[in-house]
Coordinates of C-alpha atoms in Angstrom, one line a residue:
Chain A
X73 CA 45.5 110.7 81.6
X74 CA 47.0 113.9 80.5
X75 CA 46.8 117.3 78.8
X76 CA 49.5 117.9 76.2
X77 CA 50.7 121.4 75.2
X78 CA 52.9 122.2 72.3
X79 CA 54.2 125.8 72.6
X80 CA 56.0 127.3 69.6
X81 CA 57.6 123.9 68.8
X82 CA 60.3 124.0 66.1
X83 CA 62.6 121.3 64.6
X84 CA 65.7 121.8 62.5
X85 CA 68.0 119.1 61.2
X86 CA 71.2 121.0 60.6
X87 CA 70.1 124.0 58.5
X88 CA 66.9 122.4 57.3
X89 CA 63.8 123.6 59.0
X90 CA 61.3 120.7 59.4
X91 CA 58.7 122.1 61.7
X92 CA 57.9 125.8 62.3
X93 CA 56.1 127.3 65.2
X94 CA 53.7 124.5 66.1
X95 CA 51.2 125.6 68.8
X96 CA 48.7 123.0 69.9
X97 CA 46.8 122.2 73.1
X98 CA 45.5 118.7 73.4
X99 CA 42.9 118.2 76.0
X100 CA 42.7 115.3 78.4
X101 CA 41.1 112.3 76.6
X102 CA 41.1 114.0 73.2
X103 CA 41.8 112.0 70.0
X104 CA 44.1 114.2 67.8
X105 CA 45.1 113.2 64.3
X106 CA 48.1 114.7 62.6
X107 CA 47.6 114.5 58.9
X108 CA 49.5 115.6 55.9
X109 CA 51.4 114.5 52.8
X110 CA 54.7 112.5 53.4
X111 CA 57.6 114.7 54.5
X112 CA 55.3 117.3 56.1
X113 CA 56.9 116.7 59.5
X114 CA 54.0 114.9 61.2
X115 CA 56.0 111.9 62.3
X116 CA 58.8 114.1 63.5
X117 CA 56.3 116.0 65.6
X118 CA 55.0 112.7 67.1
X119 CA 58.6 111.6 67.8
X120 CA 59.3 114.9 69.6
X121 CA 56.2 114.3 71.8
X122 CA 57.5 110.8 72.5
X123 CA 61.0 112.1 73.4
X124 CA 62.8 110.2 70.6
X125 CA 63.7 113.5 68.8
X126 CA 65.1 116.6 70.4
X127 CA 63.0 119.8 70.4
X128 CA 65.0 122.5 68.6
X129 CA 63.0 125.4 70.0
X130 CA 59.7 125.9 72.0
X131 CA 58.3 123.9 74.8
X132 CA 56.4 120.6 75.2
X133 CA 54.4 120.2 78.3
X134 CA 52.5 117.3 79.9
X135 CA 49.9 118.5 82.4
X136 CA 51.8 121.9 82.5
X137 CA 55.2 120.4 83.2
X138 CA 58.0 121.1 80.8
X139 CA 59.1 117.8 79.1
X140 CA 61.8 118.9 76.7
X141 CA 64.7 117.4 78.6
X142 CA 62.8 114.4 80.0
X143 CA 63.9 111.1 78.5
X144 CA 61.2 108.9 76.8
X145 CA 61.0 106.4 79.6
X146 CA 60.1 109.0 82.1
X147 CA 57.3 110.7 80.0
X148 CA 54.9 107.8 80.6
X149 CA 53.7 107.8 77.0
X150 CA 53.2 104.6 74.9
X151 CA 53.8 104.5 71.2
X152 CA 52.6 102.2 68.5
X153 CA 55.1 102.1 65.6
X154 CA 54.4 101.8 61.9
X155 CA 56.7 98.8 61.7
X156 CA 55.1 97.4 65.0
X157 CA 58.7 97.1 66.4
X158 CA 57.9 93.9 68.2
X159 CA 60.9 92.3 69.9
X160 CA 61.5 89.3 67.7
X161 CA 63.2 87.2 70.4
X162 CA 60.3 87.5 72.9
X163 CA 57.0 85.8 72.8
X164 CA 53.7 87.8 72.6
X165 CA 53.2 87.8 76.3
X166 CA 56.7 89.0 77.1
X167 CA 56.4 91.6 74.3
X168 CA 53.3 93.0 75.9
X169 CA 54.6 92.9 79.4
X170 CA 58.1 94.2 78.7
X171 CA 57.4 97.7 80.0
X172 CA 56.3 96.2 83.3
X173 CA 59.3 93.8 83.3
X174 CA 61.6 96.8 82.9
X175 CA 59.9 98.7 85.7
X176 CA 60.3 95.7 88.0
X177 CA 56.6 94.9 88.4
X178 CA 55.7 91.7 90.1
X179 CA 55.3 88.7 87.8
X180 CA 51.8 88.0 88.9
X181 CA 50.6 91.5 88.3
X182 CA 52.3 91.5 84.9
X183 CA 50.7 88.2 84.0
X184 CA 47.2 89.4 84.9
X185 CA 47.5 92.7 83.0
X186 CA 48.9 91.0 79.9
X187 CA 46.1 88.4 80.0
X188 CA 43.5 91.1 80.3
X189 CA 44.9 93.0 77.4
X190 CA 45.3 89.8 75.3
X191 CA 41.7 89.0 76.0
X192 CA 40.4 92.4 74.8
X193 CA 42.5 92.2 71.6
X194 CA 41.6 88.5 70.9
X195 CA 45.1 87.4 71.4
X196 CA 44.6 85.0 74.3
X197 CA 45.5 81.9 72.3
X198 CA 48.6 83.4 70.8
X199 CA 50.5 84.6 73.9
X200 CA 53.2 81.9 73.6
X201 CA 54.0 82.6 70.0
X202 CA 56.9 84.6 68.6
X203 CA 56.1 87.6 66.5
X204 CA 57.4 86.0 63.3
X205 CA 54.7 83.3 63.7
X206 CA 51.9 86.0 63.6
X207 CA 50.1 87.6 60.7
X208 CA 50.3 91.4 60.0
X209 CA 47.0 92.1 61.8
X210 CA 47.9 90.0 64.8
X211 CA 51.3 91.8 65.1
X212 CA 49.4 95.1 65.0
X213 CA 47.2 93.9 67.8
X214 CA 50.3 92.9 69.9
X215 CA 51.8 96.3 69.3
X216 CA 48.6 97.9 70.6
X217 CA 48.5 95.4 73.5
X218 CA 52.0 96.5 74.4
X219 CA 50.8 100.0 74.7
X220 CA 47.6 99.2 76.6
X221 CA 49.5 97.1 79.2
X222 CA 51.5 100.2 80.0
X223 CA 48.4 102.2 81.1
X224 CA 50.2 105.3 80.0
X225 CA 49.2 108.9 80.3
X226 CA 48.9 109.2 76.5
X227 CA 49.0 107.0 73.4
X228 CA 50.9 107.8 70.3
X229 CA 50.3 106.1 67.0
X230 CA 52.6 106.4 64.0
X231 CA 50.8 105.4 60.9
X232 CA 49.8 102.1 62.6
X233 CA 47.6 100.8 59.8
X234 CA 49.6 101.6 56.7
X235 CA 51.1 98.1 56.5
X236 CA 47.7 96.3 56.6
X237 CA 45.5 95.4 53.7
X238 CA 42.3 97.4 53.1
X239 CA 39.8 95.2 54.9
X240 CA 42.0 94.7 57.9
X241 CA 42.7 98.5 58.0
X242 CA 39.0 99.2 58.4
X243 CA 38.7 96.6 61.1
X244 CA 41.7 97.9 63.1
X245 CA 40.4 101.4 62.6
X246 CA 37.2 100.5 64.4
X247 CA 39.2 98.7 67.1
X248 CA 41.3 101.9 67.7
X249 CA 38.1 103.9 67.9
X250 CA 36.6 101.4 70.4
X251 CA 39.9 101.5 72.4
X252 CA 39.6 105.2 72.7
X253 CA 36.0 105.1 73.8
X254 CA 36.9 102.5 76.4
X255 CA 40.1 104.0 77.8
X256 CA 39.2 107.7 77.3
X257 CA 42.9 108.3 77.0
X258 CA 44.7 111.1 75.3
X259 CA 45.7 109.9 71.8
X260 CA 47.8 111.4 69.1
X261 CA 47.6 109.6 65.8
X262 CA 49.7 110.2 62.7
X263 CA 48.4 109.3 59.3
X264 CA 48.6 110.4 55.7
X265 CA 45.2 108.8 55.1
X266 CA 42.4 111.4 55.4
X267 CA 39.7 108.8 55.8
X268 CA 41.4 107.6 59.0
X269 CA 41.8 111.2 60.1
X270 CA 38.1 112.0 59.5
X271 CA 36.8 108.8 61.1
X272 CA 38.9 108.7 64.2
X273 CA 39.7 112.3 65.2
X274 CA 38.1 114.6 67.7
X275 CA 40.2 117.2 66.1
X276 CA 42.5 117.1 63.1
X277 CA 45.8 118.9 62.6
X278 CA 46.6 119.4 59.0
X279 CA 50.4 119.9 58.3
X280 CA 52.1 120.8 55.2
X281 CA 55.8 121.8 54.7
X282 CA 56.3 121.8 58.5
X283 CA 53.6 124.4 59.1
X284 CA 50.2 123.8 60.7
X285 CA 47.6 124.7 58.1
X286 CA 44.5 124.2 60.2
X287 CA 43.3 122.7 63.4
X288 CA 39.7 121.7 63.8
X289 CA 37.0 119.1 63.9
X290 CA 36.6 116.9 60.9
X291 CA 33.4 118.8 60.0
X292 CA 35.2 122.2 60.4
X293 CA 37.9 121.1 58.0
X294 CA 35.4 119.8 55.5
X295 CA 33.0 122.8 55.6
X296 CA 35.3 125.7 56.3
X297 CA 38.9 124.9 55.2
X298 CA 41.4 127.6 56.0
X299 CA 43.1 127.5 52.6
X300 CA 43.2 125.7 49.3
X301 CA 45.6 123.0 50.6
X302 CA 43.3 121.9 53.4
X303 CA 40.3 122.1 51.0
X304 CA 41.9 119.8 48.6
X305 CA 43.5 117.5 51.2
X306 CA 40.3 116.8 53.2
X307 CA 37.4 115.2 51.4
X308 CA 37.3 112.5 48.8
X309 CA 37.2 112.8 45.9
X310 CA 39.3 115.9 45.9
X311 CA 37.7 119.4 45.6
X312 CA 37.6 120.9 42.1
X313 CA 39.5 124.2 41.7
X314 CA 38.5 126.6 38.9
X315 CA 40.4 129.7 37.9
X316 CA 38.0 132.7 38.1
X317 CA 38.0 136.5 37.6
X318 CA 36.4 138.9 40.1
X319 CA 33.2 140.7 39.2
X320 CA 31.2 143.2 41.3
X321 CA 28.8 140.7 42.7
X322 CA 30.8 137.5 42.5
X323 CA 33.1 135.8 40.1
X324 CA 33.2 134.9 36.4
X325 CA 34.3 131.4 35.2
X326 CA 36.6 131.0 32.2
X327 CA 33.5 130.1 30.0
X328 CA 31.9 133.4 30.9
X329 CA 29.3 132.1 33.4
X330 CA 28.8 134.3 36.4
X331 CA 28.4 133.1 39.9
X332 CA 27.1 135.4 42.6
X333 CA 29.0 135.3 45.9
X334 CA 27.0 137.8 48.0
X335 CA 28.8 139.5 50.8
X336 CA 32.3 138.5 49.7
X337 CA 35.0 141.2 49.8
X338 CA 38.5 141.3 48.5
X339 CA 40.2 139.6 45.6
X340 CA 39.3 136.1 44.5
X341 CA 41.4 134.1 42.1
X342 CA 40.1 130.6 42.4
X343 CA 36.8 128.9 43.2
X344 CA 36.6 125.5 44.8
X345 CA 33.6 123.2 44.5
X346 CA 33.4 119.6 45.9
X347 CA 32.3 116.9 43.5
X348 CA 29.3 116.1 45.7
X349 CA 28.2 119.8 45.4
X350 CA 27.8 119.7 41.6
X351 CA 24.4 118.6 40.2
X352 CA 23.5 117.4 36.8
X353 CA 21.1 119.6 34.9
X354 CA 19.6 120.1 31.4
X355 CA 22.4 121.1 29.1
X356 CA 20.1 123.7 27.4
X357 CA 19.7 125.9 30.6
X358 CA 22.7 125.0 32.8
X359 CA 25.5 127.5 33.3
X360 CA 28.1 124.8 32.6
X361 CA 27.9 122.2 29.8
X362 CA 30.3 119.5 28.9
X363 CA 31.0 115.9 27.9
X364 CA 31.3 112.9 30.2
X365 CA 34.9 111.7 29.9
X366 CA 34.9 108.7 32.2
X367 CA 32.0 107.4 34.3
X368 CA 32.6 105.3 37.4
X369 CA 29.5 103.3 38.6
X370 CA 30.1 102.5 42.3
X371 CA 26.5 101.5 43.0
X372 CA 26.0 103.8 45.9
X373 CA 27.5 106.7 43.9
X374 CA 28.4 107.6 40.4
X375 CA 31.6 109.5 39.7
X376 CA 31.6 111.5 36.4
X377 CA 34.7 113.1 35.0
X378 CA 33.4 115.9 32.8
X379 CA 35.3 117.9 30.2
X380 CA 33.5 121.3 30.7
X381 CA 33.4 123.5 27.7
X382 CA 35.6 126.5 28.1
X383 CA 36.6 125.6 31.7
X384 CA 38.4 122.2 31.7
X385 CA 38.0 119.0 33.6
X386 CA 35.7 118.8 36.6
X387 CA 34.7 115.8 38.7
X388 CA 31.1 115.3 39.7
X389 CA 29.8 112.8 42.3
X390 CA 26.1 111.9 42.1
X391 CA 24.3 109.9 44.8
X392 CA 22.9 106.6 43.6
X393 CA 23.1 105.2 40.1
X394 CA 23.0 107.6 37.2
X395 CA 22.7 106.0 33.8
X396 CA 25.4 108.0 32.0
X397 CA 28.0 106.8 29.6
X398 CA 31.3 108.2 28.4
X399 CA 30.7 110.7 25.6
X400 CA 27.2 111.8 26.8
X401 CA 26.5 115.6 26.8
X402 CA 25.4 117.0 30.2
X403 CA 24.8 120.2 32.0
X404 CA 26.1 121.2 35.5
X405 CA 24.9 123.5 38.2
X406 CA 26.8 124.5 41.4
X407 CA 24.9 124.1 44.6
X408 CA 24.4 127.5 46.0
X409 CA 26.4 128.3 49.2
X410 CA 28.7 125.4 48.7
X411 CA 31.5 127.1 46.9
X412 CA 34.9 128.1 48.4
X413 CA 36.7 131.2 47.3
X414 CA 40.5 131.5 47.4
X415 CA 43.0 134.2 46.8
X416 CA 45.9 133.8 44.4
X417 CA 48.1 132.5 47.2
X418 CA 45.6 130.0 48.3
X419 CA 44.0 131.6 51.4
X420 CA 40.3 131.2 51.9
X421 CA 38.1 134.3 51.3
X422 CA 35.1 134.3 53.6
X423 CA 31.9 136.3 53.4
Chain B
X118 CA 56.1 75.8 47.4
X119 CA 55.6 74.2 44.0
X120 CA 58.0 71.5 43.1
X121 CA 58.8 71.7 39.5
X122 CA 59.6 68.5 37.7
X123 CA 63.3 68.3 37.1
X124 CA 65.2 66.6 34.4
X125 CA 66.9 63.6 36.3
X126 CA 70.0 64.1 34.2
X127 CA 70.3 67.6 35.5
X128 CA 69.9 66.5 39.1
X129 CA 72.5 63.9 38.6
X130 CA 74.9 66.4 37.0
X131 CA 74.3 68.8 40.0
X132 CA 75.2 66.1 42.5
X133 CA 78.2 65.0 40.4
X134 CA 79.4 68.6 40.4
X135 CA 79.0 68.9 44.2
X136 CA 80.7 65.6 44.7
X137 CA 83.6 66.7 42.5
X138 CA 83.9 70.0 44.4
X139 CA 83.8 68.3 47.8
X140 CA 86.5 65.7 46.9
X141 CA 88.6 68.5 45.5
X142 CA 88.3 70.6 48.6
X143 CA 88.6 67.8 51.1
X144 CA 91.5 65.9 49.4
X145 CA 94.3 67.9 51.2
X146 CA 92.6 67.1 54.5
X147 CA 92.4 63.4 53.6
X148 CA 96.0 63.4 52.7
X149 CA 96.9 65.0 56.0
X150 CA 95.0 62.3 57.8
X151 CA 96.4 59.5 55.6
X152 CA 100.0 60.5 56.2
X153 CA 99.5 61.0 59.9
X154 CA 98.5 57.4 60.3
X155 CA 101.0 55.9 58.0
X156 CA 104.0 54.3 59.8
X157 CA 107.3 56.0 59.3
X158 CA 108.9 53.2 57.3
X159 CA 106.0 53.3 54.7
X160 CA 105.9 57.0 54.1
X161 CA 108.4 57.0 51.3
X162 CA 107.9 53.5 50.0
X163 CA 104.2 54.0 49.3
X164 CA 104.4 57.7 49.0
X165 CA 101.6 58.3 46.5
X166 CA 99.3 55.3 47.2
X167 CA 95.8 56.5 48.1
X168 CA 95.5 54.0 50.9
X169 CA 98.4 52.9 53.3
X170 CA 98.8 49.1 53.8
X171 CA 99.3 49.6 57.5
X172 CA 98.0 52.2 60.0
X173 CA 99.3 53.3 63.3
X174 CA 98.6 56.0 65.9
X175 CA 102.3 56.1 66.8
X176 CA 102.7 59.5 65.3
X177 CA 100.0 61.0 67.5
X178 CA 101.6 59.5 70.6
X179 CA 105.0 60.9 69.7
X180 CA 103.6 64.3 69.0
X181 CA 101.7 64.5 72.2
X182 CA 104.2 62.9 74.6
X183 CA 107.6 63.5 73.1
X184 CA 107.4 67.0 71.7
X185 CA 106.4 70.5 72.9
X186 CA 103.2 70.3 71.0
X187 CA 100.8 70.5 73.9
X188 CA 102.5 73.7 74.9
X189 CA 102.2 75.2 71.3
X190 CA 98.6 74.2 71.4
X191 CA 97.9 75.9 74.6
X192 CA 99.7 79.0 73.4
X193 CA 97.6 79.1 70.3
X194 CA 94.5 78.6 72.2
X195 CA 95.2 81.5 74.5
X196 CA 96.2 83.8 71.7
X197 CA 93.3 83.0 69.5
X198 CA 90.6 83.1 72.2
X199 CA 91.9 86.3 73.6
X200 CA 92.3 88.0 70.3
X201 CA 88.8 86.9 69.2
X202 CA 87.2 88.0 72.5
X203 CA 88.9 91.4 72.7
X204 CA 88.4 92.1 69.0
X205 CA 84.7 91.2 69.1
X206 CA 84.0 93.3 72.2
X207 CA 85.7 96.4 70.7
X208 CA 84.3 95.8 67.2
X209 CA 80.8 95.4 68.7
X210 CA 81.1 98.7 70.5
X211 CA 82.5 100.5 67.4
X212 CA 80.1 98.9 65.0
X213 CA 77.2 99.9 67.2
X214 CA 78.4 103.5 67.3
X215 CA 78.9 103.6 63.5
X216 CA 75.5 102.2 63.0
X217 CA 73.5 104.3 65.4
X218 CA 75.2 107.6 65.9
X219 CA 76.4 110.4 63.7
X220 CA 79.4 112.1 65.2
X221 CA 82.1 114.5 64.0
X222 CA 85.1 112.7 62.5
X223 CA 83.1 109.6 61.8
X224 CA 83.9 109.5 58.1
X225 CA 87.6 110.1 58.9
X226 CA 87.7 107.2 61.3
X227 CA 86.0 104.9 58.8
X228 CA 88.4 106.1 56.1
X229 CA 91.4 105.4 58.3
X230 CA 90.1 102.0 59.2
X231 CA 89.8 101.2 55.5
X232 CA 93.2 102.5 54.9
X233 CA 94.8 100.1 57.3
X234 CA 93.4 97.2 55.2
X235 CA 95.1 98.4 52.0
X236 CA 98.7 97.5 52.8
X237 CA 100.2 94.1 52.3
X238 CA 101.3 92.7 55.7
X239 CA 104.9 92.2 54.5
X240 CA 105.2 95.9 54.1
X241 CA 104.5 96.7 57.7
X242 CA 106.0 93.7 59.4
X243 CA 109.3 95.4 60.0
X244 CA 107.9 98.5 61.7
X245 CA 105.6 96.3 63.8
X246 CA 108.6 94.3 64.9
X247 CA 110.3 97.5 65.9
X248 CA 107.3 98.8 67.9
X249 CA 106.8 95.5 69.7
X250 CA 110.5 95.3 70.5
X251 CA 110.4 98.8 71.9
X252 CA 107.4 97.8 74.1
X253 CA 109.5 94.9 75.3
X254 CA 106.9 92.5 74.2
X255 CA 109.0 90.3 71.9
X256 CA 108.6 86.6 72.6
X257 CA 105.4 87.1 74.6
X258 CA 102.0 85.9 73.8
X259 CA 100.5 89.3 74.6
X260 CA 102.4 90.8 71.6
X261 CA 100.5 88.4 69.3
X262 CA 97.2 89.1 71.0
X263 CA 97.8 92.9 70.6
X264 CA 98.8 92.6 66.9
X265 CA 96.0 90.2 65.9
X266 CA 93.4 92.4 67.7
X267 CA 94.7 95.6 66.1
X268 CA 94.7 94.0 62.6
X269 CA 91.3 92.4 62.8
X270 CA 89.4 95.3 64.4
X271 CA 88.6 97.2 61.2
X272 CA 87.1 94.2 59.4
X273 CA 85.3 93.0 62.5
X274 CA 83.9 96.5 63.0
X275 CA 82.5 96.7 59.5
X276 CA 81.1 93.2 60.0
X277 CA 79.4 94.1 63.3
X278 CA 78.2 97.4 61.9
X279 CA 76.3 95.6 59.1
X280 CA 74.7 93.3 61.7
X281 CA 73.6 96.3 63.8
X282 CA 72.4 98.0 60.6
X283 CA 70.2 95.0 60.0
X284 CA 68.4 95.6 63.3
X285 CA 65.6 98.2 62.9
X286 CA 66.1 101.4 64.9
X287 CA 62.4 101.2 65.8
X288 CA 63.2 98.3 68.2
X289 CA 65.4 100.5 70.3
X290 CA 63.0 103.4 70.2
X291 CA 60.2 101.0 71.3
X292 CA 62.4 99.7 74.1
X293 CA 63.1 103.2 75.3
X294 CA 59.4 104.1 75.1
X295 CA 58.8 100.9 77.2
X296 CA 61.0 102.3 79.9
X297 CA 64.6 101.2 79.0
X298 CA 67.6 103.5 79.2
X299 CA 69.7 103.3 76.0
X300 CA 72.0 100.8 77.7
X301 CA 69.1 98.6 78.9
X302 CA 67.7 98.7 75.4
X303 CA 71.1 97.6 74.1
X304 CA 71.4 94.8 76.6
X305 CA 67.8 93.4 76.6
X306 CA 66.8 94.0 73.0
X307 CA 69.7 94.6 70.7
X308 CA 72.3 92.2 72.2
X309 CA 70.1 89.1 72.0
X310 CA 69.4 89.9 68.3
X311 CA 73.1 90.4 67.6
X312 CA 74.2 87.0 68.9
X313 CA 74.5 85.6 65.4
X314 CA 76.7 88.5 64.4
X315 CA 78.9 88.2 67.5
X316 CA 79.2 84.4 66.8
X317 CA 80.2 85.0 63.3
X318 CA 82.8 87.7 64.3
X319 CA 84.2 85.5 67.0
X320 CA 84.6 82.6 64.7
X321 CA 86.1 84.6 62.0
X322 CA 88.8 86.2 64.2
X323 CA 89.5 82.9 66.0
X324 CA 90.3 81.1 62.8
X325 CA 92.3 84.0 61.5
X326 CA 94.4 84.1 64.7
X327 CA 94.6 80.3 64.9
X328 CA 96.2 79.9 61.5
X329 CA 98.3 83.1 61.4
X330 CA 101.9 82.4 60.9
X331 CA 103.7 85.5 59.6
X332 CA 103.6 87.6 62.8
X333 CA 103.9 84.6 65.0
X334 CA 107.1 83.7 63.2
X335 CA 108.6 87.2 63.4
X336 CA 107.6 88.1 67.0
X337 CA 108.2 84.8 68.7
X338 CA 111.5 83.1 68.9
X339 CA 111.5 81.2 72.2
X340 CA 110.0 77.7 72.2
X341 CA 108.1 78.6 75.3
X342 CA 105.7 81.0 73.6
X343 CA 105.5 79.5 70.1
X344 CA 102.1 79.1 68.7
X345 CA 101.2 75.9 66.8
X346 CA 101.8 77.1 63.2
X347 CA 105.3 78.1 64.1
X348 CA 105.8 75.0 66.1
X349 CA 105.1 73.0 63.0
X350 CA 108.4 74.2 61.7
X351 CA 110.2 72.4 64.4
X352 CA 109.5 69.2 62.5
X353 CA 111.7 70.5 59.7
X354 CA 115.3 69.7 60.6
X355 CA 118.4 70.4 58.7
X356 CA 118.4 67.1 56.8
X357 CA 114.9 65.7 57.0
X358 CA 111.3 66.5 57.5
X359 CA 109.3 64.4 60.0
X360 CA 106.2 64.1 57.8
X361 CA 104.3 61.7 59.9
X362 CA 104.5 63.7 63.1
X363 CA 104.0 67.0 61.3
X364 CA 100.8 65.7 59.8
X365 CA 99.6 64.2 63.1
X366 CA 100.2 67.6 64.7
X367 CA 98.2 69.2 61.8
X368 CA 95.3 66.8 62.4
X369 CA 95.3 67.7 66.1
X370 CA 95.4 71.4 65.2
X371 CA 92.1 71.0 63.3
X372 CA 90.3 69.9 66.4
X373 CA 89.8 73.2 68.2
X374 CA 88.8 75.0 65.0
X375 CA 86.2 72.2 64.4
X376 CA 84.9 72.3 67.9
X377 CA 84.7 76.0 67.9
X378 CA 82.7 76.0 64.6
X379 CA 80.4 73.2 65.8
X380 CA 79.7 75.4 68.8
X381 CA 79.0 78.6 66.9
X382 CA 77.7 77.0 63.7
X383 CA 74.1 77.7 64.5
X384 CA 74.8 81.4 65.0
X385 CA 77.2 81.6 62.1
X386 CA 74.7 80.3 59.5
X387 CA 72.0 82.6 60.7
X388 CA 74.5 85.4 60.8
X389 CA 75.8 84.9 57.3
X390 CA 72.4 84.7 55.8
X391 CA 71.1 87.7 57.6
X392 CA 74.0 89.6 56.4
X393 CA 73.5 88.4 52.9
X394 CA 69.8 89.1 52.6
X395 CA 70.2 92.7 53.8
X396 CA 70.9 94.8 50.7

């Protein structure tokens, strides 16, 4: 097991800067998720940890040792690829034992490790098959098995679930969580899916445009996002953002309603409120009134898209079933203390 | 797969078309075979009859025992195998480099290789003759091996590159993560997957070299180092053409090509389809 340190990591392809000044300490046994929209550099960062991409500047260390110049095979890190990258001409057992084969391990040791890994992943009946005779989920398991057999210092996952259907994705997500609990290994996981990030991570690293936006636990990111990007990226449905003007004691919405934000100093240009932090109220007394545009009945929740008078569209999520229909008039109140204030350039303003 | 009900007439038409195409394509081969087993005295008297009234293997015997044909064969075999092997090895290396690496001058090399394919052979045959003569390689099999290899490398390289392009880069990355050096990854993972491509390239170059006549004619004068297509011309004498023996030799010349293709067929079919599916 290992501690991974990224110190001032940068990546340039020619003149194009892909990653800028990434600093991150990953503790032994920690599950880190790199998350961000496509093109944010998260996969590149993972490949730099793996040794498949050169590091343009900065230093990458494993247990305090500089790794920049160490080839992938000597870093003792296993990686699960998005495409699975199973060797098509080798059967499942040989795919999983290939790393030991290359290192010249004894055939009997190899066979027992492969068999053990196959058992934990439910692949024991498939070890003689070729990858093309497997389903997507089974291929995914083989790819994970290949990493487990290695007994590496750290595991890397590059969007491992994005080629699976929704049901299988949930199942494999659980399996990865179990794997982490069982092995207590350091894991770095790349995804663009914030649900995967929130469910799996000890800590999440949010990347955008090659810059680390925030590092924190799932709850940190949800409750105290560092900026508007993180606020909107984490949490589903997405946080509502309203344009506001500053008053002495708080902010004023476009429809004239005033919201007190005690203790807040500095300019505020926008106010964020998550759909689950808006409550329905009597239109006669509520600060915000509007018309239900679309109502989604999910059973456990009800999502309401509201055209708010003088403000614009807002999304509201209510727990349980709410008997509303499109076109209904309704009032909204903001739950106190659940708003997020941002400056014009998107930074969070805290009390 | 759902089997749609077909119009039987359409099916019949399809088979008729295939049959017509096959007989059209195979007729010259049939004619080759027919004349090779027709006794000499019947060749002109029943010249255009589809079926000879008498058959003999005499022509084959004469070609094998009384002419230099075995030597021509042997020469052709050496030249074609050597050219195919050398070309494939070089093309595989170059194709891999083009497919996996970005290096300065890459576009220039590709452009130059394409350029060499643009000229008709007749235009460059004189300079090639001069170069080979200066190297002192006239009348030697190595001159042919050299020329065939040089002329086939560009095409073979592009062919191999497309095969390498069809192999995901992730596989090499995975192999390197699993503990391989780049070379080990190439040998243990990429090479086994490239066998169809190698087979296709080998077969292609072998056939091209086997049937090449222009350079062979220009660069080889002595009977000792003639290849079989040139040797065929020895059946043409000043006053007559020995059709029977010429055709018998032709039939024999088909054998190595057929054997070679039977041998690599499995890879070739795989190779051609994998190349075709890849956009």
